[in-house]
CSV table of C-alpha atoms in Angstrom, one decimal:
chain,number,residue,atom,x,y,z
A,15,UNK,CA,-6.2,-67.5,-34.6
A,16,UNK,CA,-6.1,-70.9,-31.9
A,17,UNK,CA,-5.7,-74.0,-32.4
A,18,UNK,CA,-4.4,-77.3,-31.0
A,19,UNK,CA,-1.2,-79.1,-31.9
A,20,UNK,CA,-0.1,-82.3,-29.3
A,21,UNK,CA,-2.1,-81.3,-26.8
A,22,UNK,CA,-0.8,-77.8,-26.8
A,23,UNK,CA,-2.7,-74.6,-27.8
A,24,UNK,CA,-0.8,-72.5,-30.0
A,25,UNK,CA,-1.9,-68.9,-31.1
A,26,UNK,CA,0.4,-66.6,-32.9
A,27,UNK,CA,3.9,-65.9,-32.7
A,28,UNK,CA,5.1,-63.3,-30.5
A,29,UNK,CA,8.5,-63.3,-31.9
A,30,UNK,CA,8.9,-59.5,-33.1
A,31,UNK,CA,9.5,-57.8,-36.6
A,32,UNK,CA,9.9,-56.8,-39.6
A,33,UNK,CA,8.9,-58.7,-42.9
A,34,UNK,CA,11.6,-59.9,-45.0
A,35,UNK,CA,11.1,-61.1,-48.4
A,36,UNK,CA,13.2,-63.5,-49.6
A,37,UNK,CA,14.8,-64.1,-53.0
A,38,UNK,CA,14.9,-68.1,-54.0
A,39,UNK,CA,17.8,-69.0,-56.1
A,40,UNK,CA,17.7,-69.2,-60.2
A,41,UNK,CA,15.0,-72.5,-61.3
A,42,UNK,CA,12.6,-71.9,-58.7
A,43,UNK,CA,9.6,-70.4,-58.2
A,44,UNK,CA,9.6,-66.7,-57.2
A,45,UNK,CA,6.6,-66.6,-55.0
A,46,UNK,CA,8.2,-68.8,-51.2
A,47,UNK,CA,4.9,-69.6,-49.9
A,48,UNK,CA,4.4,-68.8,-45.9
A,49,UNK,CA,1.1,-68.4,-44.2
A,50,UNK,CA,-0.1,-65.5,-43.1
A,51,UNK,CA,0.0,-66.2,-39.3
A,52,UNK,CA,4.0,-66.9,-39.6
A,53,UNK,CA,5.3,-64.3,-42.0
A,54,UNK,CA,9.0,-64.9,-42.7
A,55,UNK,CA,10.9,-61.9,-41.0
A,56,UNK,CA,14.8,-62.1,-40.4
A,57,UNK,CA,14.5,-62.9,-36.7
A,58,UNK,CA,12.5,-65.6,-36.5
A,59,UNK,CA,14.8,-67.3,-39.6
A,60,UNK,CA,17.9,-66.1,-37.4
A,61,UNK,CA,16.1,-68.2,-34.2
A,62,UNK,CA,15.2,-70.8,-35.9
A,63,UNK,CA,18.6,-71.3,-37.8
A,64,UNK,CA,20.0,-71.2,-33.9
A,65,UNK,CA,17.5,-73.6,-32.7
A,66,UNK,CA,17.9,-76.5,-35.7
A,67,UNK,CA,21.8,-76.7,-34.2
A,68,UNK,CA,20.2,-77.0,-30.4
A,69,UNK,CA,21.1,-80.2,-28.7
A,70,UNK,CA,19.0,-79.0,-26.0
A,71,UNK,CA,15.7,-80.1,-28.3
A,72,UNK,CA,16.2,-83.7,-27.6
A,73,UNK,CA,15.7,-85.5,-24.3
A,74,UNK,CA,19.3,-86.6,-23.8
A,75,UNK,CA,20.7,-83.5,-25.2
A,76,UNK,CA,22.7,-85.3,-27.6
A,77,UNK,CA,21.3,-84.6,-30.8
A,78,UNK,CA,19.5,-81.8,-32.4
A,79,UNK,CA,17.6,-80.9,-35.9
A,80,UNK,CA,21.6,-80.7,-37.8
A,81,UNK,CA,22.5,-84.3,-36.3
A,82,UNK,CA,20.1,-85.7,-39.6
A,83,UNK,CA,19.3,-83.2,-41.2
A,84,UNK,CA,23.0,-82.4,-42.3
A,85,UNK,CA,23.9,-79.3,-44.5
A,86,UNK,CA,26.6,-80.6,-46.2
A,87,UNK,CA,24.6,-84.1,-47.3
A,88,UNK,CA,21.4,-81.6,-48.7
A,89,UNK,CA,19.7,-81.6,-45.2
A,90,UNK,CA,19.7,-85.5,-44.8
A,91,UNK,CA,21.9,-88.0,-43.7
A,92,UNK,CA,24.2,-90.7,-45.3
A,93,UNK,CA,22.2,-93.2,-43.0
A,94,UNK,CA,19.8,-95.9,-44.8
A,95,UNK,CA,17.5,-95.4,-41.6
A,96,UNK,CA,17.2,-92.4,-38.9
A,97,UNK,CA,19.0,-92.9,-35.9
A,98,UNK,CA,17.4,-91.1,-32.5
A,99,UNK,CA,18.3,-90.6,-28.8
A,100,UNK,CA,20.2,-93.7,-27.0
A,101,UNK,CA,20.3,-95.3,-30.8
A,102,UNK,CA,16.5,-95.6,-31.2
A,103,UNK,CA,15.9,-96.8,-35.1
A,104,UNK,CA,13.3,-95.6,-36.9
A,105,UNK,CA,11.9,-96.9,-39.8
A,106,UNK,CA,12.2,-94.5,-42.3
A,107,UNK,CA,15.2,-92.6,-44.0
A,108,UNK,CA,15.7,-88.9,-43.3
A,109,UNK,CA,13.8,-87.0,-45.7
A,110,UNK,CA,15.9,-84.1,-46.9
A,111,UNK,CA,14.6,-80.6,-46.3
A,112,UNK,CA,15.8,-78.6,-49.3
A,113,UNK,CA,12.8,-76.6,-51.0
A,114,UNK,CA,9.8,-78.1,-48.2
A,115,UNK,CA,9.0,-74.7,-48.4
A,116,UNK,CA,6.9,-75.3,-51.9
A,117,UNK,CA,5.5,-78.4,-50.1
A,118,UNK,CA,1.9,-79.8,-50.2
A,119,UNK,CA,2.7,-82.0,-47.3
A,120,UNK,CA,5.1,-83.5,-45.6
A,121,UNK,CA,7.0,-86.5,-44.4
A,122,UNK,CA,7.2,-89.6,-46.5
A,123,UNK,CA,3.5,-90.5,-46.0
A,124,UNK,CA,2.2,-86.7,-46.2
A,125,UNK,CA,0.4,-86.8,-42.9
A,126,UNK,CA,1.0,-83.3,-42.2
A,127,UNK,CA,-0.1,-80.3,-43.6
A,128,UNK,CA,1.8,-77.3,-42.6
A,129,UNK,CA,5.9,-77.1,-42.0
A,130,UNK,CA,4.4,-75.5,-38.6
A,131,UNK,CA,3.4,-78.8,-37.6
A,132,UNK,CA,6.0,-80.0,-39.2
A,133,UNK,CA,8.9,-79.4,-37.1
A,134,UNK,CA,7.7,-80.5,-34.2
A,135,UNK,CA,7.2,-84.0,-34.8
A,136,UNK,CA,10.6,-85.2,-34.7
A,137,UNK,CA,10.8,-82.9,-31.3
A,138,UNK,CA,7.8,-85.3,-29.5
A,139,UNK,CA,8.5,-88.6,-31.6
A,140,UNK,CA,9.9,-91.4,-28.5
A,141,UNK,CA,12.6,-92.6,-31.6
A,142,UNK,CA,13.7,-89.2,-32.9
A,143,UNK,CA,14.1,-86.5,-30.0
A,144,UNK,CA,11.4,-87.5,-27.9
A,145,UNK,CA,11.0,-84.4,-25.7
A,146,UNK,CA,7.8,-83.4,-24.5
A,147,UNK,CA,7.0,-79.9,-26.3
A,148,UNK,CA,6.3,-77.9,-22.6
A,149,UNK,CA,9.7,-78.8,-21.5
A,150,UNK,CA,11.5,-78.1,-25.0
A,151,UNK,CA,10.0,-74.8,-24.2
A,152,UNK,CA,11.4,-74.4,-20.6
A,153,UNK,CA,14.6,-75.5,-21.3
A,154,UNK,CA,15.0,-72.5,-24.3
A,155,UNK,CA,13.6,-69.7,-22.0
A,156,UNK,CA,14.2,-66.4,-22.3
A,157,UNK,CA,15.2,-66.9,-25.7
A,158,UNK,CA,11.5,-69.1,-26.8
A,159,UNK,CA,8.7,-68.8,-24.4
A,160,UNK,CA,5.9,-71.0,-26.0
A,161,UNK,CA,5.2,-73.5,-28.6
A,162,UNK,CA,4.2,-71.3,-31.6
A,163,UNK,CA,7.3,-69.2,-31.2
A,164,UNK,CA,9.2,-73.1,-31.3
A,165,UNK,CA,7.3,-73.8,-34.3
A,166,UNK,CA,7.3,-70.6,-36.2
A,167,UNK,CA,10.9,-69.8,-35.6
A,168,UNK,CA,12.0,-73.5,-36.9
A,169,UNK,CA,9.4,-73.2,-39.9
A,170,UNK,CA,10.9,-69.9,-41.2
A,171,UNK,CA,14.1,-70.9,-41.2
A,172,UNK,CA,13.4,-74.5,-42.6
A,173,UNK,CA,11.1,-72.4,-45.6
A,174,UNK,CA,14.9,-70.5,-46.1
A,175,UNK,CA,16.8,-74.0,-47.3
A,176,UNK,CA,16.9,-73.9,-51.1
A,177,UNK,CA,18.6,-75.5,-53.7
A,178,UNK,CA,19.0,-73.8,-57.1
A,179,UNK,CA,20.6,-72.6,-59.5
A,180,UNK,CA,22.2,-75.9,-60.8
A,181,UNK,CA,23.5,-76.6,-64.4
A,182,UNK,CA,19.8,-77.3,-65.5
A,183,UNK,CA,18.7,-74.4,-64.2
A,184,UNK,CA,21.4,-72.4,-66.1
A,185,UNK,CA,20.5,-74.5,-69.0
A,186,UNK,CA,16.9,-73.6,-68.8
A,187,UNK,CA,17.3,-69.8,-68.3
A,188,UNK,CA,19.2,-70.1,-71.8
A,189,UNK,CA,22.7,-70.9,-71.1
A,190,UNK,CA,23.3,-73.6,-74.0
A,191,UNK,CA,26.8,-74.6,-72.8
A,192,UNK,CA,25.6,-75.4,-68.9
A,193,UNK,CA,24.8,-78.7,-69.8
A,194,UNK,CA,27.2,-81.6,-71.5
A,195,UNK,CA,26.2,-83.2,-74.7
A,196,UNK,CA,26.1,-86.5,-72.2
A,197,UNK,CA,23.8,-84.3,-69.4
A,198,UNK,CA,21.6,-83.0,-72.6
A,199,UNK,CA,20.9,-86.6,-73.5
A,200,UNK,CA,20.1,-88.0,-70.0
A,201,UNK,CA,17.8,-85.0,-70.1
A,202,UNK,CA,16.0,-85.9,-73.6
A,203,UNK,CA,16.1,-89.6,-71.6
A,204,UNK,CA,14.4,-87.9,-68.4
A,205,UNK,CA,11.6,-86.4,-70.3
A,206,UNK,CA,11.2,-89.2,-72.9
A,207,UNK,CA,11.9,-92.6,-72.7
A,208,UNK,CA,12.4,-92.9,-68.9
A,209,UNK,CA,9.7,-91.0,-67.9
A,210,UNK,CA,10.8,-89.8,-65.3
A,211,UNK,CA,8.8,-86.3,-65.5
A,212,UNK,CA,5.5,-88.8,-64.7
A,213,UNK,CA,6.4,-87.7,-61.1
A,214,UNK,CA,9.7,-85.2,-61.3
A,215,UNK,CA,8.1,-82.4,-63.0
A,216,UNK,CA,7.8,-78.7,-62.3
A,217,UNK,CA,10.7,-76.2,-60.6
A,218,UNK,CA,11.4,-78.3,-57.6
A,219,UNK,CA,11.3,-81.6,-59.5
A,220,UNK,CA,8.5,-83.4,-57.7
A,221,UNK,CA,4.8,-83.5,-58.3
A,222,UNK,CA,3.9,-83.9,-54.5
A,223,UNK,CA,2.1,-86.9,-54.6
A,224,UNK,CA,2.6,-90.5,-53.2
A,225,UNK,CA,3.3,-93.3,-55.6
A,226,UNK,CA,4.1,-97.2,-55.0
A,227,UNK,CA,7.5,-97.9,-57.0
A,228,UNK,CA,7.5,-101.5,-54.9
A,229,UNK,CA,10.3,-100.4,-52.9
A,230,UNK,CA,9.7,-102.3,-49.4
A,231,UNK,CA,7.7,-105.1,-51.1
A,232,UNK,CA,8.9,-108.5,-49.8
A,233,UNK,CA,7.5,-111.8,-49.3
A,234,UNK,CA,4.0,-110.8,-50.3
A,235,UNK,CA,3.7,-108.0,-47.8
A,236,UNK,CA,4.9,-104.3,-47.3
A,237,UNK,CA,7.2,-103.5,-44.8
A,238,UNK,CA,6.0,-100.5,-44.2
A,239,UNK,CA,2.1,-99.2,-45.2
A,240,UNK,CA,3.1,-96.0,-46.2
A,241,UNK,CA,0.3,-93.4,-47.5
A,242,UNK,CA,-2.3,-95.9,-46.5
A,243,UNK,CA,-1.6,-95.4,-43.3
A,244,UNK,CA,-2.6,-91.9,-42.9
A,245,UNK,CA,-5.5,-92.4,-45.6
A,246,UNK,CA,-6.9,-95.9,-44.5
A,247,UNK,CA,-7.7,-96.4,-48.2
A,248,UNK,CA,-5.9,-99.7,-49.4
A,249,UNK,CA,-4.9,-98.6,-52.8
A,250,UNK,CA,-2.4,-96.4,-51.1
A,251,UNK,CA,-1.1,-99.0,-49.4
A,252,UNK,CA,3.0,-98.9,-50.1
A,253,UNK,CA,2.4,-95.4,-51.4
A,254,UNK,CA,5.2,-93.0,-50.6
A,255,UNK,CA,6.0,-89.2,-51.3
A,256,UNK,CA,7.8,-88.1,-54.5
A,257,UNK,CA,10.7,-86.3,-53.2
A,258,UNK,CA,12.5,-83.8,-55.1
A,259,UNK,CA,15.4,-84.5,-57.2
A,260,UNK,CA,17.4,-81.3,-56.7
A,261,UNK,CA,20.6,-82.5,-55.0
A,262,UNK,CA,20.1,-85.9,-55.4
A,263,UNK,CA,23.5,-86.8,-56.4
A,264,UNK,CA,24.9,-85.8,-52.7
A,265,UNK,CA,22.0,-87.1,-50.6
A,266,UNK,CA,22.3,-91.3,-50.6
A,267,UNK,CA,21.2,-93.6,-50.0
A,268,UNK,CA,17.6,-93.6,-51.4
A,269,UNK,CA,14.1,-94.6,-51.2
A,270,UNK,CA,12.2,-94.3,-48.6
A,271,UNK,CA,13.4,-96.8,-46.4
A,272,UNK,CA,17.2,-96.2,-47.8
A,273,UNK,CA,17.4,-99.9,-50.0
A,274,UNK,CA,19.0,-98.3,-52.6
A,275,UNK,CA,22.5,-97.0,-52.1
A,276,UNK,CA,23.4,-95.3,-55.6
A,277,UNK,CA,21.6,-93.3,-58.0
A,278,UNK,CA,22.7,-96.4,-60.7
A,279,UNK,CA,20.7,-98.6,-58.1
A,280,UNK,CA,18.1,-96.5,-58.6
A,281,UNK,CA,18.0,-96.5,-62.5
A,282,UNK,CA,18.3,-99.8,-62.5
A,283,UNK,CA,15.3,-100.4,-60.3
A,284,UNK,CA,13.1,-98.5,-62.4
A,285,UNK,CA,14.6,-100.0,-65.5
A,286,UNK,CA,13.4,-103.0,-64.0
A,287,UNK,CA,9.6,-101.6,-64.0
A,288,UNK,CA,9.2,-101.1,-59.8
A,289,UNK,CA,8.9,-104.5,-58.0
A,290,UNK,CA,5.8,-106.1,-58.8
A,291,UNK,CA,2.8,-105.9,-56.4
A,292,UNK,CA,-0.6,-105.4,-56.3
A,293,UNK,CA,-0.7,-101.9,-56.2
A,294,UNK,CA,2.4,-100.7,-58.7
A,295,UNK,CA,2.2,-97.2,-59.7
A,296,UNK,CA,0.4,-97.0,-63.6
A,297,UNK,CA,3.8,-95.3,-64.6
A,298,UNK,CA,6.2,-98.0,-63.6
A,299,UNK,CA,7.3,-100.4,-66.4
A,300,UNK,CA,10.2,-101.4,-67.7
A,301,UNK,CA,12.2,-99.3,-69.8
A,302,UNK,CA,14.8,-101.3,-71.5
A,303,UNK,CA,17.5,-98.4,-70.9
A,304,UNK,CA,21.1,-99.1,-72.4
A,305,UNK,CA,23.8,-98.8,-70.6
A,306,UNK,CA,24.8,-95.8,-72.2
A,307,UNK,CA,21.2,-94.2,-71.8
A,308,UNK,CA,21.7,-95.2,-67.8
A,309,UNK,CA,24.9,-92.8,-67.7
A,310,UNK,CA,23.5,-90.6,-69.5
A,311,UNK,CA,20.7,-90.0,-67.3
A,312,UNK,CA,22.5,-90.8,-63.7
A,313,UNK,CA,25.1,-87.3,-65.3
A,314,UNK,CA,22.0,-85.7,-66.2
A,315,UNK,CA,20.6,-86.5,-62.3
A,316,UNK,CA,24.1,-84.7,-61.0
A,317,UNK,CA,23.5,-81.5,-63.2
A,318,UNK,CA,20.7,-81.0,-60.7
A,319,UNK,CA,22.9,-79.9,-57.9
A,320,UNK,CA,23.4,-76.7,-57.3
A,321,UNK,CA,23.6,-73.9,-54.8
A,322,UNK,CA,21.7,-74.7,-51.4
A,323,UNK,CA,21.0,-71.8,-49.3
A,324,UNK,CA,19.9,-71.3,-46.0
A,325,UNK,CA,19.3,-68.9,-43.2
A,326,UNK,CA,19.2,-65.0,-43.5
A,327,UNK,CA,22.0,-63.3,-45.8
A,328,UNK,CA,25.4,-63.1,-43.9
A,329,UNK,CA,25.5,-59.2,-43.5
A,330,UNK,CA,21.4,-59.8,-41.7
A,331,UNK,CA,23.5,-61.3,-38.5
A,332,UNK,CA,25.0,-57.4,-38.0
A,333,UNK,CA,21.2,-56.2,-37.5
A,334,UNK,CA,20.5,-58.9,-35.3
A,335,UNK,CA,21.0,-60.3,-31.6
A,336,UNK,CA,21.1,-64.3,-32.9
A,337,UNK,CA,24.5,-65.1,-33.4
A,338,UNK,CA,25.0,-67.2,-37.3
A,339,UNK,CA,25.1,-70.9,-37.2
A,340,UNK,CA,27.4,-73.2,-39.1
């Protein structure tokens, strides 16, 4: 199979080996999706895990996957906006990477399809990394000697970044006492009377689809088009992806464009019904929480951090040549 990514044709990876299957942690889905042309095998994850900490991936060498995506803050950043080489601002928060591996599409306007295009945006984009592909390549040789081994390597180990097995989950799986009586109400809240499963629904917590909240809405005009821009279809205009709630209570700031600093900003903005515009999402009104109800549900939001895991197991790295990241 060829195709054409940037400019550059890829065909499939020659990075060697065996299969490895994968076991996601308690809450999610058992089946990890990959295609067929990138199976996930334990050296491509262990490359790829070596390659997201790789200053050498951005033009200035400075910064590499790890300097936003950050482990300890759930694979994003405590920025409102990303930062890139020589302190290029972009216009968009760092979307966190926990559980993209169930993902329809991704970044915050869904443009792309596959993780194996994926993760090599920011690598090209002139305010993330901006580093032309060809040289990304020559600069990682032996080790990576073309583009799909670049792409499938990161893609495997980003499709390895899970979060599970949080209170909830326990909860779910039939552990009555996992969850406070204040978490068990915010989660009658989260299903009931803040609706908040409208878009947070299923194992990871996200229905995958783009939904105008207001956020960005100023003066008449959005800041930022959002899904529209990928879709050209004005309804979508000031659309944006739902993300996943797993981890939320570690990741902030929020939104898209990181307006909201705290979770209680967040309640409190949907409490409000969404900013008003033209094109407000059918599920956003105003819910006329308490402030009990809004603790409630902001402890119920922090029983949905658990464990996040990523890369092969430890004992893996004695099998293989990659040495283990931090």
């Amino acid at each position: 199979m060829r195709r054409r990514l940037f400019g550059v044709a890829l065909v499939a990876s020659t990075v060697a080996a065996s299969e490895w299957r994968l076991t996601p942690p308690g809450g999610l889905d058992r089946f990890l999706p990959a295609p067929d042309a990138n199976p996930l095998t334990l050296e491509k994850v262990a490359l790829g895990q070596e390659l997201f900490f790789d200053r050498r991936l951005s033009r200035d060498r400075s910064l590499a996957c790890a300097s936003c995506h950050e482990p300890e803050h759930g694979f994003t950043d405590t920025r409102p906006l990303a930062v890139g080489v020589f302190g290029r601002r972009g216009a968009r928060r760092v979307p966190s990477l926990v559980n993209r591996a169930y993902g329809a599409s991704f970044f915050w306007d869904g443009r792309v399809q596959a993780l194996e295009e994926q993760v090599l945006q920011p690598i090209v984009n002139p305010l993330e990394m901006d580093l032309a592909l060809d040289e990304a390549v020559a600069r990682l040789r032996p080790k990576v000697n073309s583009v799909a081994e670049l792409s499938h390597a990161l893609a495997s180990y980003v499709r390895t970044i899970l979060s599970g097995d949080a209170p909830y989950d326990r909860y779910l799986a039939g552990d009555r006492s996992a969850l406070s009586p204040v978490e068990l109400e915010g989660l009658r809240l989260f299903r009931g009377k803040a609706n908040c499963v409208a878009c947070h629904l299923g194992p990871n917590l996200t229905d995958e689809l783009f939904h105008n909240t207001g956020i960005g809405f100023r003066n008449g005009a959005f800041a930022d088009p959002g899904r529209s821009a990928v879709t050209r279809n004005p309804r979508d205009l000031g659309a944006f992806k739902t993300p996943t709630l797993r981890g939320a209570a570690v990741r902030g700031p929020y939104m898209h464009d990181g307006s909201l600093a705290t979770l209680a900003d967040v309640i409190d903005h949907y409490d409000r019904g969404g900013i008003a515009n033209p094109n407000l999402d059918e599920e956003i009104r105003p819910l006329q929480l308490t402030a009990a109800e809004k603790r409630a549900l902001a402890a119920f939001l922090g029983a949905l951090t658990g464990t996040v895991r990523h890369g092969p197991p430890p004992e893996a790295f004695r099998l293989l040549s990659v040495p283990q990241s931090k």
